[in-house]
């Protein structure tokens, strides 16, 4: 959580940092702030509770100027969102300013030591102030040295940017378990938590590794490892367009990203199916023998990525003929799962920085599992710590609610199942070809669904005042129900609940009453009649049913009050299609309820705390 940006160069840092923060607001948005060093060796700090717009309002016409600065947008952990808890935090002397993304786990012990033994008075409740005070305590004319000494005392996760008025030409940054990149400009250099913050200025970046420290001035960037030895780093060239991180005429990033799905699915498939229709995945290096040796596969992820894993389980079990367990990452690492060298661990993560997922990955790695990941952000921690990576080429996903990342994760799950099954020789040729054809047809079919956006908006007008919504489905449709329910609740704040349709009668049905909205996903031919029975069960208790069905399912018309049809497709790949109208429905319901769609309350895009 939280986003940091820093600039050192010859221009005024103020606008550059604020623009960069706006691109990182998805990481947290309960307060923001900026610190600048002036040539006159003055430290200017401005910070404000609320959105970055509030910070801009605070600055107003003030002509803030400095060639060195750091900024922060916060997702609160220690200390409520407030002006005083906002970053940057400064040391007792007011010479040093720090921005921080992460959590200092031993902050309480350090704080007591600083207060009791050094008489330092704290201004805020934030764990980050401990960092600023520690650096201030150790500062003896060399910022690099002081930061190093402070980090030796700190436990937890941190990406930090530090400036000091006595050294108005340089910045120090450190990364431990929180993302940090360096942008390489001409006569200027940058730090940031993520690429979109820097796209306007640079295309060349360094990906900073764990425990590394960076010292930057306008012309030079030096990277040191944890033993303070200089390290060289390859330049990473970013090929995203600046517009990829802009709204491009849409009201919200979420809607734009929903509409991008046909293209990004195409991009994710591109190069992975060769001209003969064979799966060719360069980034996975597993022999037939290795694949055959796996006796256990875990898919581990959080939130939407976990829901993609639920579909992945079906796909891999069916296509590769091996049992798969799917786990929520925060549970997996503490349940002492059985793992050995015959285990394949698959992490799914859009950001590649989700701490729960990363910690589960490390646990599995330490016990000898082979680590594979499905990740969107290139060079992210999950990707770097994996043996094999299958990237989702979804481009930057800015809206907190995940949409295009989910559908490209599904594509990767199918590709992986086909890859493993093909290598093992357990998929019949005709079945294999059919899957490949179906995956390749998905972009056009999603385009068809997007043409029905107006109809879905009309339905949203009918339904947006509901306070409770239930999603039901069976098989693949149950997996989609969980994702559709999460989408609706996280952006509209409607209490929504998903359950396997067959489970309804074991408890949840007690909540169904006159006019309760039940969204029934029924795309699986072999389970269709069972779904119709479940629909009958809720209708008998007064439910208002919205059905999601394939184009030829005319029975649905007779059962449900409203129906959204999706194009014909093979049952096994229907999640790629059935989620799309439900993303759109969630979007319009949230819009009609006046919600802040791209930045829902209490959430952040990248969850780098436990
Ligand atoms: C869903 O819309 C959320 N953005 C959230 O559930 C997300 O999928 C989860 O936090 C995992 O994030 P990751 O994919 O970046 O690891």
Coordinates of C-alpha atoms and ligand atoms in Angstrom, one line a residue:
X1 CA 0.0 0.0 0.0
X2 CA 1.0 3.7 -0.2
X3 CA 2.8 5.2 -3.1
X4 CA 6.1 7.1 -3.0
X5 CA 7.6 9.4 -5.6
X6 CA 10.9 11.3 -5.5
X7 CA 12.7 13.7 -7.9
X8 CA 16.2 15.1 -8.1
X9 CA 17.2 17.3 -11.0
X10 CA 17.1 20.9 -12.2
X11 CA 13.4 21.5 -12.5
X12 CA 10.9 22.3 -9.8
X13 CA 10.1 19.0 -8.1
X14 CA 6.6 20.1 -6.9
X15 CA 4.5 19.6 -10.0
X16 CA 6.5 16.5 -11.0
X17 CA 5.9 14.8 -7.7
X18 CA 2.2 15.7 -7.4
X19 CA 1.5 14.5 -11.0
X20 CA 3.4 11.2 -10.1
X21 CA 1.4 10.8 -6.9
X22 CA -1.8 11.1 -8.9
X23 CA -0.8 8.1 -10.9
X24 CA -0.2 6.2 -7.7
X25 CA -3.4 7.2 -5.9
X26 CA -4.7 3.7 -6.6
X27 CA -2.2 2.5 -4.0
X28 CA -3.8 4.4 -1.2
X29 CA -5.7 7.7 -0.9
X30 CA -6.5 8.7 2.6
X31 CA -3.8 11.5 2.8
X32 CA -0.9 12.8 0.9
X33 CA 2.1 15.0 1.2
X34 CA 5.3 16.5 -0.2
X35 CA 8.7 17.6 1.1
X36 CA 11.1 19.8 -0.8
X37 CA 14.6 20.9 -0.2
X38 CA 15.4 24.4 -1.3
X39 CA 18.8 25.6 -2.4
X40 CA 18.8 27.8 0.7
X41 CA 18.8 24.5 2.7
X42 CA 15.2 24.9 3.9
X43 CA 12.9 21.9 4.2
X44 CA 9.3 22.6 3.1
X45 CA 6.7 20.1 4.1
X46 CA 3.0 20.2 3.1
X47 CA 0.6 17.4 3.9
X48 CA -3.1 16.9 4.1
X49 CA -5.8 14.3 4.9
X50 CA -7.9 13.1 2.0
X51 CA -7.2 12.9 -1.7
X52 CA -4.3 14.6 -3.5
X53 CA -6.8 17.3 -4.6
X54 CA -6.9 18.3 -0.9
X55 CA -3.1 18.7 -0.9
X56 CA -3.3 20.8 -4.1
X57 CA -5.9 23.0 -2.5
X58 CA -3.6 23.4 0.6
X59 CA -0.7 24.4 -1.6
X60 CA -3.0 26.7 -3.6
X61 CA -1.0 29.6 -5.1
X62 CA 2.0 29.1 -2.9
X63 CA 5.1 29.1 -5.1
X64 CA 6.8 26.1 -3.7
X65 CA 10.2 25.5 -5.3
X66 CA 12.9 22.9 -4.9
X67 CA 15.0 20.7 -7.2
X68 CA 14.9 17.8 -4.7
X69 CA 11.7 16.4 -3.3
X70 CA 9.7 13.4 -2.2
X71 CA 6.0 12.7 -2.0
X72 CA 3.5 10.2 -0.7
X73 CA 0.0 9.0 -1.0
X74 CA -1.2 6.9 2.0
X75 CA -3.2 3.9 2.9
X76 CA -3.3 4.1 6.7
X77 CA -1.9 1.3 8.8
X78 CA -0.5 2.8 12.0
X79 CA -2.4 5.9 13.0
X80 CA -5.7 7.1 11.6
X81 CA -5.9 9.1 8.3
X82 CA -5.1 12.7 9.4
X83 CA -2.9 15.7 8.5
X84 CA -0.4 14.8 11.2
X85 CA -0.1 11.1 10.4
X86 CA 0.3 11.9 6.6
X87 CA 3.8 11.5 5.2
X88 CA 6.4 12.9 4.7
X89 CA 7.6 12.6 8.3
X90 CA 10.4 14.6 9.7
X91 CA 13.1 14.1 12.4
X92 CA 13.2 16.2 15.6
X93 CA 15.6 18.7 14.1
X94 CA 13.4 19.2 11.0
X95 CA 16.3 18.6 8.7
X96 CA 15.3 15.1 7.4
X97 CA 12.1 14.0 5.6
X98 CA 11.0 10.5 4.9
X99 CA 8.3 8.8 2.8
X100 CA 7.6 5.2 3.4
X101 CA 5.5 2.4 1.9
X102 CA 5.2 -0.6 4.2
X103 CA 5.2 -1.4 7.9
X104 CA 7.9 -1.2 10.6
X105 CA 7.1 -4.1 12.8
X106 CA 9.3 -3.2 15.7
X107 CA 8.3 0.5 15.6
X108 CA 6.9 0.4 19.2
X109 CA 10.3 -0.8 20.7
X110 CA 12.2 1.7 18.6
X111 CA 9.8 4.5 19.5
X112 CA 10.1 3.8 23.3
X113 CA 13.9 3.8 22.9
X114 CA 14.0 7.1 21.1
X115 CA 11.6 8.7 23.6
X116 CA 13.1 7.3 26.8
X117 CA 16.8 7.2 26.0
X118 CA 17.1 10.2 23.6
X119 CA 14.3 12.4 24.8
X120 CA 12.8 12.6 21.3
X121 CA 9.2 13.9 21.2
X122 CA 7.0 12.2 18.5
X123 CA 4.5 14.3 16.6
X124 CA 2.4 11.5 15.1
X125 CA 1.2 7.9 15.6
X126 CA 2.8 6.7 12.4
X127 CA 5.4 4.0 12.4
X128 CA 7.2 6.0 9.7
X129 CA 8.1 8.8 12.1
X130 CA 10.3 6.2 13.8
X131 CA 12.4 6.0 10.6
X132 CA 12.8 9.7 10.3
X133 CA 13.7 10.0 14.0
X134 CA 16.2 7.2 13.8
X135 CA 17.9 8.7 10.7
X136 CA 18.0 12.0 12.5
X137 CA 19.6 10.4 15.5
X138 CA 22.3 8.8 13.4
X139 CA 22.9 11.8 11.0
X140 CA 26.4 13.1 11.2
X141 CA 26.8 14.8 7.9
X142 CA 26.3 11.8 5.7
X143 CA 22.7 10.8 4.8
X144 CA 23.7 7.6 3.2
X145 CA 25.5 6.4 6.4
X146 CA 22.6 7.5 8.6
X147 CA 20.0 5.7 6.5
X148 CA 22.1 2.6 6.5
X149 CA 22.4 2.6 10.3
X150 CA 18.7 3.2 10.7
X151 CA 17.7 0.3 8.3
X152 CA 19.9 -2.0 10.3
X153 CA 17.6 -1.4 13.3
X154 CA 14.3 -1.7 11.3
X155 CA 12.2 -4.8 11.0
X156 CA 9.3 -5.1 8.6
X157 CA 8.7 -4.0 5.0
X158 CA 9.7 -0.7 3.6
X159 CA 10.3 1.2 0.4
X160 CA 11.6 4.6 1.6
X161 CA 12.7 7.8 0.1
X162 CA 14.8 10.2 2.3
X163 CA 16.1 13.7 1.8
X164 CA 18.1 16.1 4.1
X165 CA 18.4 19.9 3.9
X166 CA 22.1 19.7 4.4
X167 CA 22.5 17.7 1.2
X168 CA 20.1 19.4 -1.2
X169 CA 21.5 17.6 -4.3
X170 CA 20.9 14.0 -3.4
X171 CA 18.3 11.5 -2.2
X172 CA 18.6 8.1 -0.6
X173 CA 16.1 5.3 -1.1
X174 CA 15.9 1.7 0.3
X175 CA 13.8 -1.3 -0.6
X176 CA 12.9 -4.2 1.6
X177 CA 9.7 -6.2 0.7
X178 CA 8.0 -3.1 -0.7
X179 CA 8.3 -2.2 -4.4
X180 CA 10.8 0.5 -5.5
X181 CA 11.9 1.5 -8.9
X182 CA 14.4 4.2 -10.2
X183 CA 13.6 6.2 -13.3
X184 CA 16.6 7.4 -15.3
X185 CA 16.1 10.8 -16.8
X186 CA 18.4 13.3 -18.6
X187 CA 19.9 15.5 -16.0
X188 CA 17.4 14.2 -13.4
X189 CA 16.5 10.9 -11.7
X190 CA 13.4 9.6 -9.9
X191 CA 12.2 7.0 -7.5
X192 CA 8.7 5.6 -7.3
X193 CA 6.6 2.7 -6.1
X194 CA 5.4 1.8 -9.5
X195 CA 5.9 2.6 -13.2
X196 CA 2.8 4.8 -14.0
X197 CA 4.2 7.5 -11.7
X198 CA 7.1 8.0 -14.1
X199 CA 5.8 7.3 -17.5
X200 CA 5.5 11.0 -18.4
X201 CA 9.2 11.5 -17.9
X202 CA 11.1 8.3 -18.4
X203 CA 11.0 4.9 -20.2
X204 CA 14.3 3.6 -18.7
X205 CA 14.2 2.2 -15.2
X206 CA 16.1 0.2 -12.7
X207 CA 14.1 -2.4 -10.8
X208 CA 15.5 -2.3 -7.2
X209 CA 16.0 -5.6 -5.5
X210 CA 15.3 -6.4 -1.9
X211 CA 17.7 -4.9 0.7
X212 CA 19.2 -2.6 -1.8
X213 CA 20.0 1.0 -1.2
X214 CA 20.0 3.7 -3.9
X215 CA 21.8 7.0 -3.8
X216 CA 20.7 9.4 -6.5
X217 CA 21.7 12.9 -7.7
X218 CA 20.7 14.6 -10.9
X219 CA 23.4 12.8 -13.0
X220 CA 24.1 9.6 -11.2
X221 CA 22.4 6.6 -9.6
X222 CA 24.4 4.3 -7.4
X223 CA 22.9 1.0 -6.1
X224 CA 24.3 -0.9 -3.2
X225 CA 23.4 -4.4 -1.9
X226 CA 22.7 -5.2 1.8
X227 CA 26.5 -5.4 2.5
X228 CA 26.9 -1.9 1.0
X229 CA 28.8 -3.3 -2.0
X230 CA 28.0 -1.4 -5.3
X231 CA 26.0 -3.5 -7.7
X232 CA 25.3 -2.9 -11.4
X233 CA 21.8 -3.2 -12.8
X234 CA 20.5 -3.8 -16.3
X235 CA 18.2 -1.0 -17.6
X236 CA 14.6 -2.1 -18.0
X237 CA 12.9 -0.5 -20.9
X238 CA 9.2 0.2 -20.4
X239 CA 7.1 -0.2 -23.6
X240 CA 3.8 1.0 -22.2
X241 CA 2.3 4.1 -23.8
X242 CA 1.7 7.0 -21.4
X243 CA -2.0 6.8 -22.4
X244 CA -2.2 3.2 -21.1
X245 CA -2.3 4.8 -17.6
X246 CA -4.8 7.5 -18.7
X247 CA -8.6 7.2 -18.8
X248 CA -8.8 7.7 -22.6
X249 CA -12.2 9.3 -22.7
X250 CA -14.0 6.9 -20.3
X251 CA -15.5 8.2 -17.1
X252 CA -13.5 5.7 -15.0
X253 CA -10.5 3.5 -15.3
X254 CA -12.7 0.5 -14.4
X255 CA -14.9 1.0 -17.5
X256 CA -11.9 1.6 -19.7
X257 CA -10.3 -1.6 -18.4
X258 CA -13.5 -3.6 -18.9
X259 CA -13.4 -2.5 -22.6
X260 CA -9.8 -3.3 -23.0
X261 CA -10.4 -7.0 -22.3
X262 CA -10.7 -8.2 -25.9
X263 CA -7.3 -6.6 -26.7
X264 CA -5.4 -7.7 -23.6
X265 CA -6.7 -11.2 -24.0
X266 CA -5.4 -11.2 -27.5
X267 CA -2.1 -9.8 -26.2
X268 CA -1.9 -12.5 -23.5
X269 CA -2.5 -15.2 -26.1
X270 CA -0.1 -13.7 -28.7
X271 CA 3.1 -15.6 -29.1
X272 CA 1.9 -18.4 -26.9
X273 CA 0.1 -20.4 -29.6
X274 CA 2.3 -20.9 -32.6
X275 CA 1.2 -21.0 -36.3
X276 CA 0.6 -24.8 -36.0
X277 CA -1.7 -24.2 -33.0
X278 CA 0.8 -25.6 -30.5
X279 CA 1.2 -24.0 -27.1
X280 CA 4.7 -22.4 -26.9
X281 CA 5.5 -20.7 -23.7
X282 CA 9.1 -19.5 -23.7
X283 CA 9.1 -18.4 -20.1
X284 CA 8.2 -21.9 -18.7
X285 CA 11.0 -24.4 -18.6
X286 CA 9.4 -27.7 -17.4
X287 CA 10.2 -31.0 -19.0
X288 CA 7.7 -33.8 -19.5
X289 CA 9.4 -35.7 -16.6
X290 CA 9.1 -32.7 -14.2
X291 CA 5.5 -32.2 -15.0
X292 CA 4.8 -35.9 -14.5
X293 CA 6.7 -35.8 -11.2
X294 CA 4.3 -33.2 -9.6
X295 CA 2.0 -35.0 -7.2
X296 CA 0.4 -31.9 -5.8
X297 CA -0.3 -28.5 -7.2
X298 CA -1.3 -25.5 -5.0
X299 CA -2.7 -22.3 -6.5
X300 CA -2.3 -19.5 -4.0
X301 CA -3.6 -15.9 -4.3
X302 CA -5.8 -13.3 -2.8
X303 CA -9.1 -11.7 -3.8
X304 CA -9.8 -11.6 -7.5
X305 CA -6.6 -13.5 -8.3
X306 CA -7.8 -16.3 -5.9
X307 CA -11.1 -16.4 -7.8
X308 CA -9.1 -16.8 -11.0
X309 CA -7.4 -19.7 -9.2
X310 CA -10.8 -21.4 -8.6
X311 CA -11.3 -21.5 -12.4
X312 CA -7.7 -22.6 -12.8
X313 CA -8.2 -25.6 -10.6
X314 CA -11.0 -26.9 -12.9
X315 CA -8.9 -26.2 -16.0
X316 CA -5.7 -27.8 -14.8
X317 CA -7.3 -30.8 -13.3
X318 CA -9.3 -31.5 -16.4
X319 CA -6.5 -30.7 -18.9
X320 CA -3.4 -31.9 -17.1
X321 CA -4.9 -34.7 -15.1
X322 CA -3.5 -33.8 -11.7
X323 CA -5.2 -32.7 -8.5
X324 CA -5.1 -29.0 -7.6
X325 CA -5.8 -27.2 -4.3
X326 CA -6.6 -23.5 -4.3
X327 CA -5.8 -21.5 -1.2
X328 CA -6.2 -18.0 0.1
X329 CA -2.6 -16.8 0.6
X330 CA -3.1 -15.4 4.1
X331 CA -4.3 -18.8 5.2
X332 CA -1.9 -21.0 3.3
X333 CA 1.3 -19.8 4.9
X334 CA 0.0 -20.4 8.4
X335 CA -1.6 -23.8 7.9
X336 CA 1.6 -25.7 7.5
X337 CA 0.7 -27.2 4.2
X338 CA 2.4 -30.4 3.0
X339 CA 5.0 -29.3 0.5
X340 CA 8.0 -31.2 -0.9
X341 CA 10.1 -31.1 -4.1
X342 CA 7.3 -32.8 -6.0
X343 CA 5.0 -29.8 -5.3
X344 CA 4.2 -27.2 -7.9
X345 CA 3.2 -23.9 -6.3
X346 CA 1.4 -21.4 -8.6
X347 CA 1.1 -17.8 -7.3
X348 CA -1.4 -15.5 -9.1
X349 CA -1.1 -11.8 -8.6
X350 CA -1.8 -8.7 -10.7
X351 CA 0.6 -6.5 -8.8
X352 CA 3.2 -9.1 -8.0
X353 CA 3.6 -7.3 -4.7
X354 CA 0.8 -8.7 -2.5
X355 CA 2.5 -9.5 0.7
X356 CA 0.3 -12.5 1.7
X357 CA 1.0 -14.1 -1.7
X358 CA 4.7 -13.3 -1.6
X359 CA 5.0 -14.7 1.9
X360 CA 3.2 -17.9 0.9
X361 CA 5.5 -18.2 -2.1
X362 CA 8.6 -17.9 0.1
X363 CA 7.2 -20.5 2.5
X364 CA 6.7 -22.9 -0.4
X365 CA 10.1 -22.2 -1.9
X366 CA 11.8 -22.8 1.5
X367 CA 10.2 -26.2 1.6
X368 CA 11.4 -27.1 -1.9
X369 CA 8.4 -26.5 -4.1
X370 CA 8.8 -25.5 -7.7
X371 CA 7.5 -21.9 -8.0
X372 CA 5.5 -20.7 -10.9
X373 CA 3.7 -17.4 -11.1
X374 CA 1.1 -15.7 -13.1
X375 CA 1.8 -12.0 -12.8
X376 CA 0.9 -8.7 -14.5
X377 CA 3.6 -6.3 -13.4
X378 CA 6.9 -7.2 -15.0
X379 CA 9.8 -7.3 -12.6
X380 CA 7.6 -7.4 -9.5
X381 CA 8.7 -9.3 -6.5
X382 CA 6.5 -12.4 -7.1
X383 CA 7.8 -12.6 -10.7
X384 CA 11.4 -12.3 -9.6
X385 CA 11.2 -14.9 -6.9
X386 CA 9.6 -17.5 -9.2
X387 CA 11.3 -20.3 -11.2
X388 CA 8.9 -19.7 -14.1
X389 CA 6.7 -16.7 -14.9
X390 CA 3.7 -16.5 -17.1
X391 CA 2.9 -12.8 -17.6
X392 CA -0.6 -11.6 -18.2
X393 CA -0.2 -8.9 -20.7
X394 CA -3.0 -6.8 -19.3
X395 CA -1.0 -3.5 -19.2
X396 CA -1.4 -1.2 -16.2
X397 CA -4.6 -1.9 -14.2
X398 CA -5.4 1.3 -12.4
X399 CA -8.9 0.8 -11.0
X400 CA -8.8 -0.9 -7.6
X401 CA -11.5 -3.3 -8.8
X402 CA -9.7 -5.9 -11.0
X403 CA -11.3 -6.7 -14.3
X404 CA -8.8 -7.2 -17.2
X405 CA -6.3 -8.7 -14.9
X406 CA -8.9 -11.4 -13.9
X407 CA -9.7 -12.4 -17.5
X408 CA -6.1 -12.5 -18.6
X409 CA -5.3 -14.6 -15.5
X410 CA -8.0 -17.0 -16.7
X411 CA -6.3 -17.1 -20.1
X412 CA -3.0 -18.0 -18.4
X413 CA -4.7 -20.8 -16.4
X414 CA -6.1 -22.4 -19.5
X415 CA -2.8 -22.0 -21.3
X416 CA -1.0 -23.6 -18.4
X417 CA -3.5 -26.5 -18.3
X418 CA -3.0 -27.1 -22.0
X419 CA 0.8 -26.8 -21.8
X420 CA 1.0 -29.3 -19.0
X421 CA -1.6 -31.7 -20.5
X422 CA 0.0 -31.5 -23.9
X423 CA 3.5 -32.2 -22.5
X424 CA 2.1 -35.1 -20.5
X425 CA 0.3 -36.4 -23.6
X426 CA -3.0 -36.7 -21.8
X427 CA -5.2 -34.4 -24.0
X428 CA -6.8 -35.8 -27.1
X429 CA -5.9 -33.8 -30.3
X430 CA -9.4 -32.8 -31.0
X431 CA -10.1 -31.6 -27.5
X432 CA -6.9 -29.6 -27.5
X433 CA -7.7 -27.9 -30.8
X434 CA -11.2 -27.1 -29.6
X435 CA -9.8 -25.3 -26.5
X436 CA -7.3 -23.4 -28.6
X437 CA -10.1 -22.3 -31.0
X438 CA -12.3 -21.3 -28.0
X439 CA -9.5 -19.2 -26.4
X440 CA -8.8 -17.5 -29.7
X441 CA -12.5 -16.7 -30.1
X442 CA -12.9 -15.1 -26.7
X443 CA -11.9 -11.5 -27.7
X444 CA -14.6 -11.3 -30.4
X445 CA -17.2 -12.9 -28.1
X446 CA -16.4 -10.3 -25.4
X447 CA -16.8 -7.6 -28.0
X448 CA -20.3 -8.9 -28.6
X449 CA -21.1 -8.7 -24.9
X450 CA -19.7 -5.1 -24.7
X451 CA -22.2 -4.2 -27.5
X452 CA -24.9 -5.0 -24.9
X453 CA -23.7 -2.4 -22.4
X454 CA -26.8 -0.2 -22.8
X455 CA -29.1 -3.1 -21.9
X456 CA -27.0 -3.8 -18.8
X457 CA -27.0 -0.2 -17.8
X458 CA -30.8 -0.3 -18.0
X459 CA -30.9 -3.3 -15.8
X460 CA -28.6 -1.5 -13.3
X461 CA -31.2 1.4 -13.2
X462 CA -33.8 -1.2 -12.1
X463 CA -31.6 -2.9 -9.5
X464 CA -29.3 -0.3 -8.0
X465 CA -31.3 0.4 -4.9
X466 CA -31.1 -3.2 -3.6
X467 CA -29.3 -3.7 -0.3
X468 CA -28.7 -7.4 -0.5
X469 CA -27.7 -9.5 -3.5
X470 CA -27.0 -13.2 -3.8
X471 CA -24.9 -14.8 -6.6
X472 CA -25.4 -18.5 -7.3
X473 CA -23.8 -20.9 -9.8
X474 CA -22.5 -24.4 -10.2
X475 CA -19.1 -25.7 -11.3
X476 CA -17.3 -23.0 -13.3
X477 CA -20.3 -20.7 -12.7
X478 CA -19.8 -21.0 -8.9
X479 CA -16.2 -19.8 -9.3
X480 CA -17.5 -16.8 -11.4
X481 CA -20.2 -16.1 -8.7
X482 CA -17.5 -15.4 -6.1
X483 CA -15.7 -12.9 -8.4
X484 CA -19.0 -11.2 -9.6
X485 CA -20.1 -10.8 -5.9
X486 CA -16.7 -9.3 -4.9
X487 CA -16.9 -6.9 -7.9
X488 CA -20.3 -5.7 -6.9
X489 CA -19.6 -5.3 -3.1
X490 CA -16.2 -3.6 -3.4
X491 CA -17.4 -0.8 -5.6
X492 CA -21.1 -0.3 -4.8
X493 CA -21.0 -1.2 -1.0
X494 CA -24.0 -3.4 -1.5
X495 CA -24.0 -6.4 0.8
X496 CA -23.5 -9.3 -1.7
X497 CA -22.9 -12.9 -1.1
X498 CA -21.9 -15.8 -3.4
X499 CA -22.5 -19.4 -2.9
X500 CA -22.5 -22.7 -4.9
X501 CA -26.1 -23.0 -5.9
X502 CA -26.4 -26.5 -4.4
X503 CA -25.3 -25.1 -1.0
X504 CA -28.2 -22.6 -0.8
X505 CA -30.6 -25.0 0.9
X506 CA -28.0 -25.7 3.6
X507 CA -28.5 -22.3 5.2
X508 CA -28.3 -19.3 3.0
X509 CA -31.8 -19.7 1.6
X510 CA -33.1 -18.6 5.0
X511 CA -32.2 -15.0 3.9
X512 CA -34.2 -15.1 0.7
X513 CA -37.5 -13.1 1.0
X514 CA -39.9 -11.2 -1.2
X515 CA -37.9 -9.3 -3.9
X516 CA -34.5 -10.4 -2.8
X517 CA -32.2 -10.1 -5.9
X518 CA -30.6 -13.4 -6.8
X519 CA -28.2 -13.4 -9.8
X520 CA -28.1 -16.9 -11.2
X521 CA -25.2 -17.8 -13.5
X522 CA -26.2 -20.9 -15.6
X523 CA -23.9 -21.5 -18.5
X524 CA -23.0 -25.1 -17.9
X525 CA -25.0 -27.5 -20.1
X526 CA -24.7 -30.5 -17.8
X527 CA -25.7 -28.5 -14.7
X528 CA -28.4 -26.4 -16.3
X529 CA -31.4 -28.3 -15.1
X530 CA -30.0 -28.4 -11.6
X531 CA -29.6 -24.6 -11.8
X532 CA -33.2 -24.3 -12.9
X533 CA -34.3 -26.2 -9.8
X534 CA -32.2 -23.9 -7.6
X535 CA -33.8 -20.9 -9.3
X536 CA -37.2 -22.4 -8.6
X537 CA -36.2 -22.8 -4.9
X538 CA -35.4 -19.1 -4.5
X539 CA -38.4 -17.9 -6.6
X540 CA -40.8 -19.9 -4.5
X541 CA -39.5 -17.8 -1.6
X542 CA -40.1 -14.5 -3.5
X543 CA -36.7 -13.9 -5.1
X544 CA -36.3 -11.6 -8.1
X545 CA -33.9 -13.5 -10.4
X546 CA -31.5 -12.1 -12.9
X547 CA -30.2 -15.0 -15.0
X548 CA -26.9 -15.2 -16.9
X549 CA -27.1 -17.8 -19.6
X550 CA -25.9 -18.7 -23.1
X551 CA -27.7 -17.4 -26.1
X552 CA -29.7 -20.6 -26.8
X553 CA -31.0 -21.1 -23.2
X554 CA -34.6 -20.1 -23.8
X555 CA -35.8 -21.8 -20.6
X556 CA -34.0 -19.1 -18.7
X557 CA -36.5 -16.6 -20.2
X558 CA -39.4 -18.4 -18.5
X559 CA -37.6 -18.7 -15.2
X560 CA -35.9 -15.4 -14.6
X561 CA -37.4 -11.9 -14.4
X562 CA -34.4 -10.6 -16.5
X563 CA -31.7 -12.4 -18.4
X564 CA -28.3 -11.3 -19.8
X565 CA -27.3 -13.6 -22.6
X566 CA -23.7 -14.4 -23.5
X567 CA -22.5 -15.8 -26.8
X568 CA -22.3 -19.5 -27.3
X569 CA -19.1 -21.1 -26.1
X570 CA -17.7 -24.3 -24.8
X571 CA -18.8 -24.7 -21.2
X572 CA -15.3 -24.9 -19.8
X573 CA -14.3 -21.4 -21.1
X574 CA -17.5 -19.6 -20.2
X575 CA -16.0 -17.8 -17.2
X576 CA -14.1 -15.7 -19.7
X577 CA -17.4 -14.4 -21.0
X578 CA -19.9 -14.6 -18.1
X579 CA -17.9 -12.3 -15.8
X580 CA -17.9 -9.5 -18.3
X581 CA -21.7 -8.5 -18.1
X582 CA -21.4 -8.7 -14.3
X583 CA -18.4 -6.4 -14.2
X584 CA -20.4 -3.9 -16.3
X585 CA -23.5 -4.4 -14.1
X586 CA -21.4 -3.7 -10.9
X587 CA -19.9 -0.7 -12.6
X588 CA -23.3 0.9 -13.5
X589 CA -24.9 0.0 -10.1
X590 CA -21.9 1.7 -8.3
X591 CA -22.2 4.7 -10.6
X592 CA -25.9 5.1 -10.0
X593 CA -25.2 4.9 -6.2
X594 CA -22.7 7.7 -6.6
X595 CA -19.7 5.7 -5.4
X596 CA -16.1 6.5 -6.0
X597 CA -15.7 3.6 -8.5
X598 CA -11.9 3.7 -9.2
X599 CA -11.0 4.2 -5.5
X600 CA -13.5 2.4 -3.3
X601 CA -13.4 3.3 0.4
X602 CA -11.0 1.4 2.7
X603 CA -9.3 -0.4 -0.2
X604 CA -6.1 0.0 -2.1
X605 CA -4.8 -1.6 -5.3
X606 CA -1.7 -3.1 -4.0
X607 CA -1.9 -4.7 -0.6
X608 CA 1.6 -4.9 0.8
X609 CA 0.7 -5.5 4.4
X610 CA -0.4 -8.7 6.1
Ligands
LIG1 C1 -10.2 -7.1 -6.5 O1 -10.9 -6.3 -7.4 C2 -9.1 -6.5 -5.8 N1 -8.4 -5.6 -6.5 C3 -8.3 -7.5 -4.9 O2 -9.1 -8.5 -4.5 C4 -7.0 -8.1 -5.6 O3 -7.4 -9.0 -6.6 C5 -6.2 -8.7 -4.5 O4 -5.8 -7.8 -3.5 C6 -5.0 -9.4 -5.0 O5 -4.1 -8.5 -5.6 P1 -3.0 -8.9 -6.6 O6 -3.6 -9.6 -7.8 O7 -2.2 -7.7 -7.0 O8 -2.1 -9.9 -5.8

